[in-house]
Coordinates of C-alpha atoms and ligand atoms in Angstrom, one line a residue:
X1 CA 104.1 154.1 22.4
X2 CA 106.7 151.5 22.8
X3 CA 107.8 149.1 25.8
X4 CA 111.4 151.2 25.8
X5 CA 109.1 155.1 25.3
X6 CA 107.1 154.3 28.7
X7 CA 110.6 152.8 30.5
X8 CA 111.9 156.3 29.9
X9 CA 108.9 157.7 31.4
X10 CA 109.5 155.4 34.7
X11 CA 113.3 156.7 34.5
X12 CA 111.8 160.3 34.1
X13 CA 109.1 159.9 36.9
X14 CA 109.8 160.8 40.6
X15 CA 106.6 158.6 42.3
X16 CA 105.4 155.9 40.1
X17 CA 102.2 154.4 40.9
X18 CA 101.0 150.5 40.2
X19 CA 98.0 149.1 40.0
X20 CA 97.5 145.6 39.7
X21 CA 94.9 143.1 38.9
X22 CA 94.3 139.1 38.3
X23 CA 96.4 139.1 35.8
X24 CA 98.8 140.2 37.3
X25 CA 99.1 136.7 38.8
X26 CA 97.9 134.7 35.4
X27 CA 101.5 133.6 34.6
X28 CA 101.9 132.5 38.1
X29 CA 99.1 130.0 37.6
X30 CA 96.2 131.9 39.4
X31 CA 93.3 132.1 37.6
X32 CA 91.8 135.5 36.5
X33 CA 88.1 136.7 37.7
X34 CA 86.8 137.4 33.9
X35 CA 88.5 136.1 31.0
X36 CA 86.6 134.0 28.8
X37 CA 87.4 130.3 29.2
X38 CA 89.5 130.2 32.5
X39 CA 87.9 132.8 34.4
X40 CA 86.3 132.3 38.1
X41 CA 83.9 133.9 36.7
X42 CA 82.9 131.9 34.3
X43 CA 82.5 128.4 36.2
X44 CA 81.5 130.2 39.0
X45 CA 78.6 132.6 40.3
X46 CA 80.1 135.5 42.5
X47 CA 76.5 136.1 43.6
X48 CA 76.6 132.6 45.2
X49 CA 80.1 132.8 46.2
X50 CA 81.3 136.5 47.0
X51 CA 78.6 138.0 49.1
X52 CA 78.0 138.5 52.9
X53 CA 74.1 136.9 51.9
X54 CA 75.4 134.1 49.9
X55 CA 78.1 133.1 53.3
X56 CA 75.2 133.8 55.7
X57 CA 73.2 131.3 53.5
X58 CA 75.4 128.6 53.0
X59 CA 78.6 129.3 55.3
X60 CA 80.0 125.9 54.8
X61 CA 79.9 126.2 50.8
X62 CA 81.7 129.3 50.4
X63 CA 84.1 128.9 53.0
X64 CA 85.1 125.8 51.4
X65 CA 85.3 127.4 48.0
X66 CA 87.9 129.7 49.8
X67 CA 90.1 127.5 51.5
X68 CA 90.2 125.3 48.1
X69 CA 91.7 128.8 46.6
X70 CA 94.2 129.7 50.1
X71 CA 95.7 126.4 49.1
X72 CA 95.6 126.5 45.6
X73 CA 97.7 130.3 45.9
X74 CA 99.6 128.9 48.6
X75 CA 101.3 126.1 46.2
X76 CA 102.5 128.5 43.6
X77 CA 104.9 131.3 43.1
X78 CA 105.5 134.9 42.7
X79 CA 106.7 135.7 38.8
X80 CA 109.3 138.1 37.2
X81 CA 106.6 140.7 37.0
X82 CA 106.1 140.3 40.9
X83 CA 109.9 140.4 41.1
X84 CA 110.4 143.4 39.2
X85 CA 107.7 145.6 41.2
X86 CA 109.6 144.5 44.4
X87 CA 113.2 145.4 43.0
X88 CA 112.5 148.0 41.6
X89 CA 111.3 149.6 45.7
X90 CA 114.2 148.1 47.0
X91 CA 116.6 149.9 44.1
X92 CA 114.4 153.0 44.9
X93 CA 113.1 153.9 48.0
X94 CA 109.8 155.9 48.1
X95 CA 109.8 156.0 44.2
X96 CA 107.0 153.5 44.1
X97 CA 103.5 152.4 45.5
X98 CA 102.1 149.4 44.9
X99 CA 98.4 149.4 44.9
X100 CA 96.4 145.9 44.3
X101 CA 93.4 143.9 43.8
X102 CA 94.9 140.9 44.3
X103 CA 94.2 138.9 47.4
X104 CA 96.5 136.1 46.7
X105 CA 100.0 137.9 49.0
X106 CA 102.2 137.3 46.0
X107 CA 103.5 140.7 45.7
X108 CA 104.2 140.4 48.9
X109 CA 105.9 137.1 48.9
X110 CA 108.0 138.6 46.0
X111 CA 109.5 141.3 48.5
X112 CA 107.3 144.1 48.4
X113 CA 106.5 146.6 51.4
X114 CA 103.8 148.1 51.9
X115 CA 101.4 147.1 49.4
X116 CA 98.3 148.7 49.0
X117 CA 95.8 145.7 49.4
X118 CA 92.4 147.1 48.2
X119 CA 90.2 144.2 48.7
X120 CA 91.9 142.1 51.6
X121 CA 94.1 139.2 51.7
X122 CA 92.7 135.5 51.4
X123 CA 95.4 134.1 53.6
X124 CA 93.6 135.6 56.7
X125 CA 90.4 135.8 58.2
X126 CA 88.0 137.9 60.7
X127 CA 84.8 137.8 62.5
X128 CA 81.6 137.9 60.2
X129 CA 79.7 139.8 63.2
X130 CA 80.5 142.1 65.6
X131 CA 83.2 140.1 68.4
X132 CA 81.9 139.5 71.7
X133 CA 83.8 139.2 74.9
X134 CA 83.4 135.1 74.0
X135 CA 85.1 135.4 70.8
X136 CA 88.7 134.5 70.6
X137 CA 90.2 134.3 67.2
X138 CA 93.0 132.0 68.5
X139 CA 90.4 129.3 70.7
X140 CA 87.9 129.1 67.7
X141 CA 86.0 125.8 67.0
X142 CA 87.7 123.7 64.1
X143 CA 84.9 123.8 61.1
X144 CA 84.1 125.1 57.7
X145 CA 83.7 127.6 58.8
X146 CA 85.2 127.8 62.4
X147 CA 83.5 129.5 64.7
X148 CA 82.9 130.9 68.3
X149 CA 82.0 127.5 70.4
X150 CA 80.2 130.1 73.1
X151 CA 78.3 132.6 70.6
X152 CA 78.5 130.6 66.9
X153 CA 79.9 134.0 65.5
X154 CA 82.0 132.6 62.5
X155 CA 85.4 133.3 61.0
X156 CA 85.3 134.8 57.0
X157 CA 88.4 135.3 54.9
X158 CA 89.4 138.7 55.2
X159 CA 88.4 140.1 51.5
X160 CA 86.3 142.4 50.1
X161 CA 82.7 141.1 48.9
X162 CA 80.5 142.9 46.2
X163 CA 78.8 145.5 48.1
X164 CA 81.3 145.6 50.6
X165 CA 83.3 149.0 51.3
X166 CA 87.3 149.0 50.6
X167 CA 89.2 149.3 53.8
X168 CA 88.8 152.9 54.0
X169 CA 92.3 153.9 55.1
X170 CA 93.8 151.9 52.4
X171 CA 91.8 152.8 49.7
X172 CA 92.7 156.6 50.8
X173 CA 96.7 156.3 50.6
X174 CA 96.1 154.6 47.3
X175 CA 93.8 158.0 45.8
X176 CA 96.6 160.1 47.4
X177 CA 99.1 158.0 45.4
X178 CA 97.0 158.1 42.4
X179 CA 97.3 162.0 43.2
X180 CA 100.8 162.4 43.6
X181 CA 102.0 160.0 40.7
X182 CA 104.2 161.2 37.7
X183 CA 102.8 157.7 36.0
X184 CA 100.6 155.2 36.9
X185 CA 101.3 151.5 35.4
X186 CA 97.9 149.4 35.1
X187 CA 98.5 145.9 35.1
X188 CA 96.3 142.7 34.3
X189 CA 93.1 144.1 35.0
X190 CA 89.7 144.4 33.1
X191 CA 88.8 147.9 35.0
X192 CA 85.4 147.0 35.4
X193 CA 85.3 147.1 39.5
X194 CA 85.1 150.0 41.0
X195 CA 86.3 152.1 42.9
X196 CA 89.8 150.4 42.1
X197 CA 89.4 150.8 38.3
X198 CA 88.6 154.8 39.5
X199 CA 92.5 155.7 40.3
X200 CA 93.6 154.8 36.8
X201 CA 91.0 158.1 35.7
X202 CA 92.1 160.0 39.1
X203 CA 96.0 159.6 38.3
X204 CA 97.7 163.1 37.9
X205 CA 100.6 162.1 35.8
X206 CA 100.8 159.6 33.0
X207 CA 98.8 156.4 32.4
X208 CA 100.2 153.0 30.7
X209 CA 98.5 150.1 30.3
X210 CA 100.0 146.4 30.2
X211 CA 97.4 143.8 29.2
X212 CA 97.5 141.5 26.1
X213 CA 93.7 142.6 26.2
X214 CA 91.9 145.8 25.4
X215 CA 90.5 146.8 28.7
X216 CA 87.4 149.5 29.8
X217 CA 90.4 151.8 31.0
X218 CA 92.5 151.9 28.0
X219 CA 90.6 155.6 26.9
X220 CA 92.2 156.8 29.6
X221 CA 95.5 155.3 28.9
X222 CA 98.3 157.7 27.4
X223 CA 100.2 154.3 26.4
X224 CA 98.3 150.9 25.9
X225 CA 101.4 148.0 25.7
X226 CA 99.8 144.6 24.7
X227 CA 102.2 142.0 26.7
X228 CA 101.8 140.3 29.7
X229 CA 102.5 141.4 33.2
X230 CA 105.5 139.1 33.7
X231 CA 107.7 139.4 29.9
X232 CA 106.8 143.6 30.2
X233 CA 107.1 144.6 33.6
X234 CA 110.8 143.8 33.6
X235 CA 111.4 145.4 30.8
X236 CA 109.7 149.2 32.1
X237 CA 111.8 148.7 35.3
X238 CA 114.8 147.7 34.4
X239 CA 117.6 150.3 35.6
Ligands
OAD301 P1 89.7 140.4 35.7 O1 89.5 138.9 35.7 O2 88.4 141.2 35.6 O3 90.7 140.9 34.6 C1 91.9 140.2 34.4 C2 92.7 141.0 33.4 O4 94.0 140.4 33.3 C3 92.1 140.9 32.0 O5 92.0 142.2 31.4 C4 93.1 140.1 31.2 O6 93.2 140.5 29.8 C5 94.3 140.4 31.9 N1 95.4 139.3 31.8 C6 95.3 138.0 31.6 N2 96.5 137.4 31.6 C7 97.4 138.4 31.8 C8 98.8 138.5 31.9 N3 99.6 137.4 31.8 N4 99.4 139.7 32.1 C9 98.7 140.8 32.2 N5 97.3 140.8 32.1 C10 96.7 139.7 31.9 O7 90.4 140.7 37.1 P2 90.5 142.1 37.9 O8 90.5 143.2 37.0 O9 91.6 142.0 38.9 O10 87.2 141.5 43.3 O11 89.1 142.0 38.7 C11 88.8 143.0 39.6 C12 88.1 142.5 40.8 O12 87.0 141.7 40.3 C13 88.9 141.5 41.6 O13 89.7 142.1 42.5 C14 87.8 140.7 42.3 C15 86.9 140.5 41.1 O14 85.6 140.2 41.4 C16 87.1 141.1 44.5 O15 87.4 140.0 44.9 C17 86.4 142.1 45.4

């Protein structure tokens, strides 16, 4: 199947559904969770870095690790695949959902409404336990972490850790989308994590992939295009 075969198919489809990965944001300069050389993944341990244990065991670390990504997302931009997605809603009202792993807010800065955030949003933060009556998140103590100066409770960024559940309510619009869709578009993601990768094999209508990589959902796929996020995306939504 050809870039200009699945762009008839969004033409043809009355509720297209997105999902979105890392790479996603690769061409805007984030880097990706798994791929080879440039991966977080690769430099860095998740086990040490994206777990409640590995915060309650060395808060300071992994907070710091997180603020040095905020910033890092926070100097770069959205990219024409970004812009496309966001368009393409405004062009068509209710034709679209945008479902994502992403936590880095750039389909959001691009324009896009109502994105489907499955695991959180680095840019904010919440209470790691339970709030008391003491805990205000706008008095907290400057720190790395900051915390509660009556209780010690301390602020975590707002994203999903392994082990963690998905926001519950989110992750249930995004099934129902992944129920309702005429086509699903998969984009820059390995589908290895679950229960994300799941709605690409729960999607009623059609599947296309767009990844310059084979991926662990492309068997699922009922069009694999091998481009990146940013040069194909256009393309597929383009009037
Ligand atoms: P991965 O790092 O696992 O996969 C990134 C995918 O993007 C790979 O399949 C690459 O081939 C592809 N890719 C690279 N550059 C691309 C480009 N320019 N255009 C399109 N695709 C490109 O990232 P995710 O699948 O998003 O979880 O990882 C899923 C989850 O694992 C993340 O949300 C994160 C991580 O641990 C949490 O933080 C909870």
């Amino acid at each position: 199947m050809s870039n200009r075969g699945v762009r008839d198919w969004v033409r043809g489809a009355k509720h297209v559904a997105v999902l979105t990965g890392a790479g996603m944001s690769a061409e805007s300069g984030v880097p990706t969770f798994r791929d080879a050389q440039t991966g977080l993944w690769a430099k860095f341990d998740p086990q040490q870095l994206a777990t409640e244990e590995a915060f309650r065991a060395n808060p300071s670390m992994v907070w710091d690790w997180y603020a040095f990504r905020r910033e890092a997302i926070a100097g770069v931009q959205p990219n024409a695949g970004h812009r496309a997605l966001a368009e393409f809603a405004k062009r068509h009202p209710g034709r679209l959902t945008l479902i994502t792993q992403n936590v880095d807010g750039l389909h959001q800065r691009a324009g896009s409404e109502g994105v489907l955030a499955l695991h959180g949003n680095i840019a904010q933060d919440r209470w790691l336990d339970t709030p008391r009556d003491c805990c205000n998140a706008d008095a907290v103590a400057a720190g790395s972490p900051p915390c509660c100066d009556r209780c010690g409770n301390m602020r975590r960024p707002a994203v999903v850790w392994f082990g963690e559940a998905l926001p519950q309510l989110v992750f249930a619009q995004a099934e129902q989308a992944a129920r309702h869709c005429d086509l699903m578009l998969v984009v820059g993601t390995s589908g290895l994590v679950y229960p994300a990768a799941g709605l690409a094999r729960t999607a009623r209508g059609r599947v296309a992939i767009v990844n310059p990589e084979p991926t662990a959902l492309d068997d699922a796929a009922d069009a694999v295009l091998r481009g990146t996020a940013a040069t194909v995306l256009p393309q597929l939504l383009e009037d």
